[in-house]
PDB file of C-alpha atoms and ligand atoms in Angstrom:
ATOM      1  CA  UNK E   1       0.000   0.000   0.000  1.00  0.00           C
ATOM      2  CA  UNK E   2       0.917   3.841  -0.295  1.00  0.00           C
ATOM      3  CA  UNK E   3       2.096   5.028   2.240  1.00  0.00           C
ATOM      4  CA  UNK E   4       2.088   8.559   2.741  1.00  0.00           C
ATOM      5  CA  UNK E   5       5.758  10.823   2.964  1.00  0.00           C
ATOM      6  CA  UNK E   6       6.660  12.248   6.183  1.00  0.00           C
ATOM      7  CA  UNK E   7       9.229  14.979   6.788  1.00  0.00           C
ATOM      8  CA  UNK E   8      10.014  15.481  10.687  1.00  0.00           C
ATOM      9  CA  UNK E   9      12.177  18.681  11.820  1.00  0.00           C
ATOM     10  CA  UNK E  10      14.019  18.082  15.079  1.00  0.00           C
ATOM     11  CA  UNK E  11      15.097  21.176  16.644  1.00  0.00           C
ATOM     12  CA  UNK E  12      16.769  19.766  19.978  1.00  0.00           C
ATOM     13  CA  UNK E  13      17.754  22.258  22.200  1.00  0.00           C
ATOM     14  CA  UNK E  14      17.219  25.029  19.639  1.00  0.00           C
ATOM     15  CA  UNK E  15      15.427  27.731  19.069  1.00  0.00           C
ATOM     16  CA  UNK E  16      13.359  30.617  20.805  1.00  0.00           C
ATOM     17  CA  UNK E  17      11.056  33.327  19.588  1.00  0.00           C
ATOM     18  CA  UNK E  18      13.315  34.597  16.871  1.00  0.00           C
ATOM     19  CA  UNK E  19      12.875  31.305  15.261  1.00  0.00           C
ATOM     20  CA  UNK E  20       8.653  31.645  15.255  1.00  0.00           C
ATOM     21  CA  UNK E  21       9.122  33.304  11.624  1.00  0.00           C
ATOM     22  CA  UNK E  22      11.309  30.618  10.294  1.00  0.00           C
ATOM     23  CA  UNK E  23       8.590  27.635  11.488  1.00  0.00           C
ATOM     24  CA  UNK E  24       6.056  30.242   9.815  1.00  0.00           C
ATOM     25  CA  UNK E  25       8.474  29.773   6.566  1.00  0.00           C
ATOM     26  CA  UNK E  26       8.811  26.107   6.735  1.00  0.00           C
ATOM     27  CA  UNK E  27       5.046  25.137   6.868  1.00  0.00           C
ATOM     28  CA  UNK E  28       4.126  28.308   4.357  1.00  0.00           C
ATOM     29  CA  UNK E  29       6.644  26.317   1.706  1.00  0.00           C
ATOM     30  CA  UNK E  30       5.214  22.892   2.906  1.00  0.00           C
ATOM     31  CA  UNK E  31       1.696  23.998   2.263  1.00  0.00           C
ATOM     32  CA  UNK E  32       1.709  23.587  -1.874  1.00  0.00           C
ATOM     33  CA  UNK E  33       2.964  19.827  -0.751  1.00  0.00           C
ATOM     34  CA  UNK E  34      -0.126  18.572  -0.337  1.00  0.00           C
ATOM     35  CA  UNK E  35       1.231  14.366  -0.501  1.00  0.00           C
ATOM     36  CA  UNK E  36       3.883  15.109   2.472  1.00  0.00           C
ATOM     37  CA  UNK E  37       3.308  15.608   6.096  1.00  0.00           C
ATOM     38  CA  UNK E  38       5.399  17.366   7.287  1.00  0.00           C
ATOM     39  CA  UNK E  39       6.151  18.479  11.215  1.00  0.00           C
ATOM     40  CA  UNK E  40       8.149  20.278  13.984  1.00  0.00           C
ATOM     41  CA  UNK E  41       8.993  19.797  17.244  1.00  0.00           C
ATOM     42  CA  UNK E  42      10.715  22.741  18.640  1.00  0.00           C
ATOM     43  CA  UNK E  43      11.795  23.092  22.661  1.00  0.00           C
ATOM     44  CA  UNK E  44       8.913  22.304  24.673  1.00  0.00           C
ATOM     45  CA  UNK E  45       9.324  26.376  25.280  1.00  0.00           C
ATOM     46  CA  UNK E  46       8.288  26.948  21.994  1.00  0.00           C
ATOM     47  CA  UNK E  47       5.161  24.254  21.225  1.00  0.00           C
ATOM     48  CA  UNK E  48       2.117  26.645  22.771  1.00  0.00           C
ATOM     49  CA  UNK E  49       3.667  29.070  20.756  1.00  0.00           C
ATOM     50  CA  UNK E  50       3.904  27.587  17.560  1.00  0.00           C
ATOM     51  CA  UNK E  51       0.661  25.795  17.596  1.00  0.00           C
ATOM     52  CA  UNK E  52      -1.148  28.940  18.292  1.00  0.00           C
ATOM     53  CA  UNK E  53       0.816  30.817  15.618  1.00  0.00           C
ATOM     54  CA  UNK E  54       0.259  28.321  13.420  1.00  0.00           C
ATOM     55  CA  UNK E  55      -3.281  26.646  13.567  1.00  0.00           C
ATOM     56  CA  UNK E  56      -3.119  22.902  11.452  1.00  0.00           C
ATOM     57  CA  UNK E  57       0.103  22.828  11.507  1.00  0.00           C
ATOM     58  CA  UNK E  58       1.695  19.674  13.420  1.00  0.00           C
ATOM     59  CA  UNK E  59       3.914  20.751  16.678  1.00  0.00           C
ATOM     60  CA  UNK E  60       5.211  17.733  18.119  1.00  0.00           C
ATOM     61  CA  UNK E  61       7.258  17.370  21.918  1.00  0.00           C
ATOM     62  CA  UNK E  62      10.898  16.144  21.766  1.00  0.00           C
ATOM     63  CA  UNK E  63       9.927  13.709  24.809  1.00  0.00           C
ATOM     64  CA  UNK E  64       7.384  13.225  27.297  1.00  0.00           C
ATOM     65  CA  UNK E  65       7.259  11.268  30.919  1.00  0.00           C
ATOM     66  CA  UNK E  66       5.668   8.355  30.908  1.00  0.00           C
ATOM     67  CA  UNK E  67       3.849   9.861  34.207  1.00  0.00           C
ATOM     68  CA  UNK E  68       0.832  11.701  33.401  1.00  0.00           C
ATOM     69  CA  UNK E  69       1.838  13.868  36.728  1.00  0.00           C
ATOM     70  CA  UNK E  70       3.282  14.039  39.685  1.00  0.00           C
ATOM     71  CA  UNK E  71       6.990  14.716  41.918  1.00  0.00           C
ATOM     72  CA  UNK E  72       9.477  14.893  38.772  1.00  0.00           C
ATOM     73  CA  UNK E  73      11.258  18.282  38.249  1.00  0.00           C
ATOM     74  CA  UNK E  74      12.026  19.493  35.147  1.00  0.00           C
ATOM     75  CA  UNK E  75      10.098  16.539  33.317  1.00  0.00           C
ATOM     76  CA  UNK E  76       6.909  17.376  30.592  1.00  0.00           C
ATOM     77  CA  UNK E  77       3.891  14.763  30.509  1.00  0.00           C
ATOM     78  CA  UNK E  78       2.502  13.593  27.782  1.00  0.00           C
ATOM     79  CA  UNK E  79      -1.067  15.406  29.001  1.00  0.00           C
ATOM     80  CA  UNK E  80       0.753  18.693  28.598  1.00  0.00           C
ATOM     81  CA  UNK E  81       1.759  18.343  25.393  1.00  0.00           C
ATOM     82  CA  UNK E  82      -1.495  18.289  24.233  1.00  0.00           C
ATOM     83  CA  UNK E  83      -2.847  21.158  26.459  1.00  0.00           C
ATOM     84  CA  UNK E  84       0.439  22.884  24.727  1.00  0.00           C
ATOM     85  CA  UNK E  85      -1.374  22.108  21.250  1.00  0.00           C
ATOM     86  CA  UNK E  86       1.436  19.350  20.233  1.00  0.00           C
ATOM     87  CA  UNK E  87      -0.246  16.190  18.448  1.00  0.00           C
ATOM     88  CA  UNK E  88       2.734  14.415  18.346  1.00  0.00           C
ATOM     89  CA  UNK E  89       5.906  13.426  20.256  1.00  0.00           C
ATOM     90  CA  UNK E  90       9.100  11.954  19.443  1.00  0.00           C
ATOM     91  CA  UNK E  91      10.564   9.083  22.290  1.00  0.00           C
ATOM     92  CA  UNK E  92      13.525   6.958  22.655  1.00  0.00           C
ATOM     93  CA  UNK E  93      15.902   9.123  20.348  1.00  0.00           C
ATOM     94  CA  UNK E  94      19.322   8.083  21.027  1.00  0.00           C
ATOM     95  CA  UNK E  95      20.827  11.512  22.621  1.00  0.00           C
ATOM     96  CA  UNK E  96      18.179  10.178  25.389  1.00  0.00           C
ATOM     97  CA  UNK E  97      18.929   7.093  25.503  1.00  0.00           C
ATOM     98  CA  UNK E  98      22.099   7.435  25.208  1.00  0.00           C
ATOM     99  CA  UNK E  99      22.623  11.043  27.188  1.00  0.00           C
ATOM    100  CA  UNK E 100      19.900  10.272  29.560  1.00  0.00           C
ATOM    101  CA  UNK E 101      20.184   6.640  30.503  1.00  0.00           C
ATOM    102  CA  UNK E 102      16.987   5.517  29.035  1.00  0.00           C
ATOM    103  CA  UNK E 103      16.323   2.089  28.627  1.00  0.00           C
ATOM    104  CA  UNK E 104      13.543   0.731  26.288  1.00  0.00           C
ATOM    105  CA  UNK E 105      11.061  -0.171  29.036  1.00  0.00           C
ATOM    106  CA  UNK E 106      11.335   3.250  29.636  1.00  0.00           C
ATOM    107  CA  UNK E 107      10.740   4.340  25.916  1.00  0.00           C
ATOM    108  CA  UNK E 108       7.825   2.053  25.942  1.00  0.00           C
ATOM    109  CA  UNK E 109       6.197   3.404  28.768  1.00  0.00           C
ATOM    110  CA  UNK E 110       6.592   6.694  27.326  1.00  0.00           C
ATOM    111  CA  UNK E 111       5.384   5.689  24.007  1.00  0.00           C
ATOM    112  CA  UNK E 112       2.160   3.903  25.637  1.00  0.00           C
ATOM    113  CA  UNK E 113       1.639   7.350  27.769  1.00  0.00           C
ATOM    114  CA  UNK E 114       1.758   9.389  24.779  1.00  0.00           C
ATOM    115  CA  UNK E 115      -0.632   7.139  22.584  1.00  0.00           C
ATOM    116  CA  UNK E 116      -2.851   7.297  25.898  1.00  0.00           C
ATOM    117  CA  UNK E 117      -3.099  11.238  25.998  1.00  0.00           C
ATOM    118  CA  UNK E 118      -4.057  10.869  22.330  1.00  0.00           C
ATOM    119  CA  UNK E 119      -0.534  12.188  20.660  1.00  0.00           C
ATOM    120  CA  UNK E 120       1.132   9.943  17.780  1.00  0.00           C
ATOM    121  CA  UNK E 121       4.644   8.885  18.310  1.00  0.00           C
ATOM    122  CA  UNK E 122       8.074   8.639  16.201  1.00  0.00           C
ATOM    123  CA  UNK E 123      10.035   6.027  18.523  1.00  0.00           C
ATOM    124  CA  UNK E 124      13.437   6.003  17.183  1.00  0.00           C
ATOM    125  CA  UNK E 125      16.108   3.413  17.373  1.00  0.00           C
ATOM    126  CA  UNK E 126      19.525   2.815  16.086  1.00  0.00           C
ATOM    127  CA  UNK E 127      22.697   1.593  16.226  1.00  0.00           C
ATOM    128  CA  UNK E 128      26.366   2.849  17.370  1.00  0.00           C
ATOM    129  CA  UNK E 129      29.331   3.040  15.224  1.00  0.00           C
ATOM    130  CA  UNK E 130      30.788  -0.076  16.669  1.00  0.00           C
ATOM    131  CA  UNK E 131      27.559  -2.681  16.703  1.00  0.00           C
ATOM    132  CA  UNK E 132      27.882  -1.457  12.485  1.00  0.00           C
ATOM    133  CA  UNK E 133      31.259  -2.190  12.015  1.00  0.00           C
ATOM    134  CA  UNK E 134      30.630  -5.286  13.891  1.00  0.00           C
ATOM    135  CA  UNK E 135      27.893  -6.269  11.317  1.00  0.00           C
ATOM    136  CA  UNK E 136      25.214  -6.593  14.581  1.00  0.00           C
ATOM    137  CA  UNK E 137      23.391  -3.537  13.416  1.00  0.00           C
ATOM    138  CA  UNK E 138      20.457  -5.267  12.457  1.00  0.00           C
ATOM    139  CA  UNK E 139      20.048  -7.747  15.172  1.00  0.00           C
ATOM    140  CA  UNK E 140      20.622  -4.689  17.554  1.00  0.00           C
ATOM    141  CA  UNK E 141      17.670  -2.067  16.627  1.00  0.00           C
ATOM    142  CA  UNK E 142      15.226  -5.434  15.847  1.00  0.00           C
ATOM    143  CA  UNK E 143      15.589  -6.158  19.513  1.00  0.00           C
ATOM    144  CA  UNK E 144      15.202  -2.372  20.450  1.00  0.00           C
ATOM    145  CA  UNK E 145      11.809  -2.362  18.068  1.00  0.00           C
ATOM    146  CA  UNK E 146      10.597  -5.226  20.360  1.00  0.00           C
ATOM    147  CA  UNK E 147      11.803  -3.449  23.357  1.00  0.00           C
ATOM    148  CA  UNK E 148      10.288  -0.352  22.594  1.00  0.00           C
ATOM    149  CA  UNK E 149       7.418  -0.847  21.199  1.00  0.00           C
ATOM    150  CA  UNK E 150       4.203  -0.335  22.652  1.00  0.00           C
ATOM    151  CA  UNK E 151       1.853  -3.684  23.349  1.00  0.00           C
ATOM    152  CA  UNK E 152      -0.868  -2.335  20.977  1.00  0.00           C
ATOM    153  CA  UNK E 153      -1.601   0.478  18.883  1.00  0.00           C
ATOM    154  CA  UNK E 154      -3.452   2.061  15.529  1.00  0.00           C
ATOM    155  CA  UNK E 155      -0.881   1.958  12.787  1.00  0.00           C
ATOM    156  CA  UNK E 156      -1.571   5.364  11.965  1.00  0.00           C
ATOM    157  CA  UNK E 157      -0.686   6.413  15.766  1.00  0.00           C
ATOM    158  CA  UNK E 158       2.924   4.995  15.594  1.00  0.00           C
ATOM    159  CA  UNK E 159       6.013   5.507  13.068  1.00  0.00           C
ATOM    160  CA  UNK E 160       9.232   4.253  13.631  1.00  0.00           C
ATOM    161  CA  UNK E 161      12.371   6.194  13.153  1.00  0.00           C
ATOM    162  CA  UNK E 162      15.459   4.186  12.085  1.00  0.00           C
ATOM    163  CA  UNK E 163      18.727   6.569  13.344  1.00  0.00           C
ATOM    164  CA  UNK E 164      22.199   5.436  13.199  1.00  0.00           C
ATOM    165  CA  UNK E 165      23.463   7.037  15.725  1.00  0.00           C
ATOM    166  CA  UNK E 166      26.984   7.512  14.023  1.00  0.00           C
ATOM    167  CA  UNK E 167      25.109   9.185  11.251  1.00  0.00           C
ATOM    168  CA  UNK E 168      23.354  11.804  13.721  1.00  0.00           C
ATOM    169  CA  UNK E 169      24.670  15.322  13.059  1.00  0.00           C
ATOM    170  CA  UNK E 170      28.150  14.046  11.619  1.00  0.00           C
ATOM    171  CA  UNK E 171      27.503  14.276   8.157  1.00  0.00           C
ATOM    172  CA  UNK E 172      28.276  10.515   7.417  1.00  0.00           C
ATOM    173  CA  UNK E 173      24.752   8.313   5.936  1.00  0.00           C
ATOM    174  CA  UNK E 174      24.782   4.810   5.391  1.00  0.00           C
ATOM    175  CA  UNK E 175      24.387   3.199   2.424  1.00  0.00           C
ATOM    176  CA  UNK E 176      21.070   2.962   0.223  1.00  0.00           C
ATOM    177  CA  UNK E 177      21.263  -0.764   0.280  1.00  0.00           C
ATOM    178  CA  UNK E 178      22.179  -0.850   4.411  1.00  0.00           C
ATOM    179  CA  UNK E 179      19.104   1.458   4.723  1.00  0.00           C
ATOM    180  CA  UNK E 180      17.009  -0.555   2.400  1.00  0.00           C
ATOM    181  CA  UNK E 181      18.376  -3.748   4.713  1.00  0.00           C
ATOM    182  CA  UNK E 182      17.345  -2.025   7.754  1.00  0.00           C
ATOM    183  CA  UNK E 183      14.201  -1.101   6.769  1.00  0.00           C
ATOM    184  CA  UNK E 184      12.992  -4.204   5.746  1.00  0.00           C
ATOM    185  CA  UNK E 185      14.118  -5.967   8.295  1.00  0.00           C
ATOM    186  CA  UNK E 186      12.108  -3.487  11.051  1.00  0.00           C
ATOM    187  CA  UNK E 187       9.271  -3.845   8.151  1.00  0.00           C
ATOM    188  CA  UNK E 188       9.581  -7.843   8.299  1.00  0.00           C
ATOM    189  CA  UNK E 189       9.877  -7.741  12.144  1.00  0.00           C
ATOM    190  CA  UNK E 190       6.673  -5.456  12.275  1.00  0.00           C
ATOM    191  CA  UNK E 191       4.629  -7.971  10.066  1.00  0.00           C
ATOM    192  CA  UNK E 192       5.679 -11.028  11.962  1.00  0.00           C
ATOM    193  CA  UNK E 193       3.859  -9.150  14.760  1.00  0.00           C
ATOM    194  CA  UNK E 194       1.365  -6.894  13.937  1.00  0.00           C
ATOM    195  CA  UNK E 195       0.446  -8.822  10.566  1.00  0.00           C
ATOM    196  CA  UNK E 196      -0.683  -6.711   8.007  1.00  0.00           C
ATOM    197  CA  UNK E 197      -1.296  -3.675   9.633  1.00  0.00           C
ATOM    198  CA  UNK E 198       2.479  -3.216   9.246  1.00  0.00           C
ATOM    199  CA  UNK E 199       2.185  -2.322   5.788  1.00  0.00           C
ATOM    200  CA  UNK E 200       0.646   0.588   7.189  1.00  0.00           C
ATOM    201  CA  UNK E 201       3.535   1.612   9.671  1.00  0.00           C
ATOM    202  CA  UNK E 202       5.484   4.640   8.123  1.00  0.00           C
ATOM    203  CA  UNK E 203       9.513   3.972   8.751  1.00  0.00           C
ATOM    204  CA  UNK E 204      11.302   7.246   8.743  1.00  0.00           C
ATOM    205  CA  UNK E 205      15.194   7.111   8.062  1.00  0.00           C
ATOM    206  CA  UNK E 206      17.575  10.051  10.103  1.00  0.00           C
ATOM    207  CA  UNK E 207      20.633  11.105  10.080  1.00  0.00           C
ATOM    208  CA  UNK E 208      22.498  13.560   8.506  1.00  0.00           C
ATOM    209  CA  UNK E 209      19.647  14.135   5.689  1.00  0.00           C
ATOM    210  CA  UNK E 210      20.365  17.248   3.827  1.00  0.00           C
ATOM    211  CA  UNK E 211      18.686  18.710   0.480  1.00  0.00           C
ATOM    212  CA  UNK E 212      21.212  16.918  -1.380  1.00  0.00           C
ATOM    213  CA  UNK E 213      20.602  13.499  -0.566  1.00  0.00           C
ATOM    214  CA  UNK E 214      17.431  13.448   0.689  1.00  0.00           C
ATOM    215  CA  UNK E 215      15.981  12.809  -2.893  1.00  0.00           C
ATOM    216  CA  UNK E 216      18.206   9.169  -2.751  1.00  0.00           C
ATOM    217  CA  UNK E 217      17.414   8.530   0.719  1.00  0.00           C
ATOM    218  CA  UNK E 218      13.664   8.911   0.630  1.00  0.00           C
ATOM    219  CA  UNK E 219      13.304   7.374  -2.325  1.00  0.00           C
ATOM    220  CA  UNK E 220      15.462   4.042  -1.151  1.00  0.00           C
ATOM    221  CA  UNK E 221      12.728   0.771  -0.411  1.00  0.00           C
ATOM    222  CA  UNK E 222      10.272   0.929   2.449  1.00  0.00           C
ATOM    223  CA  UNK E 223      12.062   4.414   3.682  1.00  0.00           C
ATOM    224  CA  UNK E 224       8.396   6.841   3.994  1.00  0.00           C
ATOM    225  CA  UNK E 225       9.754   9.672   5.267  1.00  0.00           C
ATOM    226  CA  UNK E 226      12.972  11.561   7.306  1.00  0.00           C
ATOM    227  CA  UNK E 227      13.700  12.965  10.678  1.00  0.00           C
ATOM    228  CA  UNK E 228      15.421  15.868  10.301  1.00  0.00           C
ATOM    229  CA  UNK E 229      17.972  17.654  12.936  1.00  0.00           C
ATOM    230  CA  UNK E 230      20.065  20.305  11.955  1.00  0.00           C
ATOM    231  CA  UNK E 231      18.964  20.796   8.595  1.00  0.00           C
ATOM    232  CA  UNK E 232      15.875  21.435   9.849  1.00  0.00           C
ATOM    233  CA  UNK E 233      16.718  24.143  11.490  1.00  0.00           C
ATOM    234  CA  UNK E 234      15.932  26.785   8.528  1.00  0.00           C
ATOM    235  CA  UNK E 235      13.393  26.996   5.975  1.00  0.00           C
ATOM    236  CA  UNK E 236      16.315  27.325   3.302  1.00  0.00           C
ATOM    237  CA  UNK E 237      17.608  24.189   4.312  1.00  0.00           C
ATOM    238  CA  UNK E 238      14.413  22.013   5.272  1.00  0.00           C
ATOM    239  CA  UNK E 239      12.205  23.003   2.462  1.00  0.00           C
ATOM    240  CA  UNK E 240      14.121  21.416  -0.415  1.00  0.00           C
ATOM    241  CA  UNK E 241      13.993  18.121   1.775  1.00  0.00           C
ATOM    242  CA  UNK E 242      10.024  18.210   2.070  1.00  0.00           C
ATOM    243  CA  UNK E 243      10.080  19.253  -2.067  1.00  0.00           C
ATOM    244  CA  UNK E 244      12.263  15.531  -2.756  1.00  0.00           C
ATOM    245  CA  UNK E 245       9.725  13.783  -0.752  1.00  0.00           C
ATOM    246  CA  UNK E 246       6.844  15.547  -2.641  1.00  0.00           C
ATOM    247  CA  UNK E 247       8.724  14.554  -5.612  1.00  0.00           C
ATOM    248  CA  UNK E 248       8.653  11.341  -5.182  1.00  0.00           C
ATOM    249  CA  UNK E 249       5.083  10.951  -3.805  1.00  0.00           C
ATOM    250  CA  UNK E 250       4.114  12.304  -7.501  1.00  0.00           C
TER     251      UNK E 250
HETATM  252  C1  PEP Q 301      18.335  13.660  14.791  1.00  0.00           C
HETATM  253  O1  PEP Q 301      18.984  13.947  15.783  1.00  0.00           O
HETATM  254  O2  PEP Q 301      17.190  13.183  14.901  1.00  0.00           O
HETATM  255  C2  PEP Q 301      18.955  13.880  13.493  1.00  0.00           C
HETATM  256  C3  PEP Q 301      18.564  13.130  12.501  1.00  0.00           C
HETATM  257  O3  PEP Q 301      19.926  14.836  13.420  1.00  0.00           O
HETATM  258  P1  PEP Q 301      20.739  15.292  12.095  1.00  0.00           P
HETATM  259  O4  PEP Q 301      19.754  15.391  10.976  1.00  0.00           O
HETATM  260  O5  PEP Q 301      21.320  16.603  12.469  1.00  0.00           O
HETATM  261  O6  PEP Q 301      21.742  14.227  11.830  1.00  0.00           O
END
């Protein structure tokens, strides 16, 4: 089945108001590209903003807590995000797993919390540098996919974001074919559990995507869409991503 292109800007720890007029640009440019979603998820700072600024438009969270309240400082529940006007969050992305010690019980609780307050999710896995060169890549993010994911969802609720984490803001992509690999083997994994309905999951590739490869990468096998970090940061440099995947959806 077709599954529909989806173009996911990042911002990390970036961004305050000065950048209001530059997620204003982004989804302005987006809006001709009817076949692609496309989304942002600022700082949590910046989500009430933007969704009020920019009515339709999908805000996403960077994280939630798998809490829907309670006695942990400095922490954002997945209730909030909505009340903040985000729809979706992203979980599980390796600078928190890695940087924060999270495990992927803990990305699945998140992920069920957020699919509870009634956000979608983009749960992202991946690999280090040395599981790749030690050709375990694959066997490692399959077992984080059955980790992470959530018991039960709607297909349309979850994607999954396949991130190498050597290929996170270093410039350096894998391979078509490894992503193709990759891809289909989260895709194969998916069907052997969820049966059909995982023709339906969207599989987003990130990792250094850039307007100049993007075209490649989102056109490789069973890759629907990209999350996006730095070069998401501008309109200039995220708008000729979201054009190659509206190319390609036709
Ligand atoms: C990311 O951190 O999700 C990411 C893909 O970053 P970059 O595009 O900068 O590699």
């Amino acid at each position: 089945m077709a599954r529909r292109k989806y173009v996911v800007g990042n911002w990390k720890m970036n961004g305050g108001s000065a950048a209001i007029g530059e997620a204003e640009a982004i989804f302005a440019a987006a809006a001709p590209h009817t076949s692609v979603d496309v989304a942002i998820c600022p700082p949590f700072t910046l989500i009430g903003t933007l969704a009020a600024a920019l009515p339709g438009a999908t805000i996403g969270g960077q994280d939630c807590h798998h809490a829907a309240s309670g006695a942990f400082t400095g922490s954002v529940a997945a209730p909030m995000l909505v009340d903040a006007g985000a729809t979706l969050v992203i979980v599980g992305h390796s600078e928190r797993r890695d940087g924060c010690g999270e495990t992927d019980a803990d990305v699945q609780a998140k992920a069920e919390a957020a699919l509870g307050a009634g956000l979608t999710v983009i749960l992202c896995v991946g690999e280090p540098r040395a599981v790749r060169e030690s050709g375990g890549a694959i066997d490692h993010v399959l077992a984080q996919v059955a980790g992470s994911l959530p018991a039960a969802f709607a297909a349309n609720r979850l994607a999954i974001a396949y991130e190498p984490i050597w290929a996170i803001g270093t410039g350096l992509v894998p391979t078509v074919a490894d992503v193709e690999a990759m891809h289909g083997a989260i895709r194969a994994a998916l069907a052997t559990r969820f049966g059909g309905a995982a023709q339906e999951m969207r599989i987003l590739y990130g990792g250094s995507v850039n307007g100049e490869n993007a075209a490649e990468l989102l056109g490789a096998r069973d890759v629907d869409g990209a999350l996006v970090g730095g070069a998401s940061l501008t309109a200039g440099k995220f708008v000729p991503i979201i054009a190659a995947a509206a190319e390609l959806a036709g």
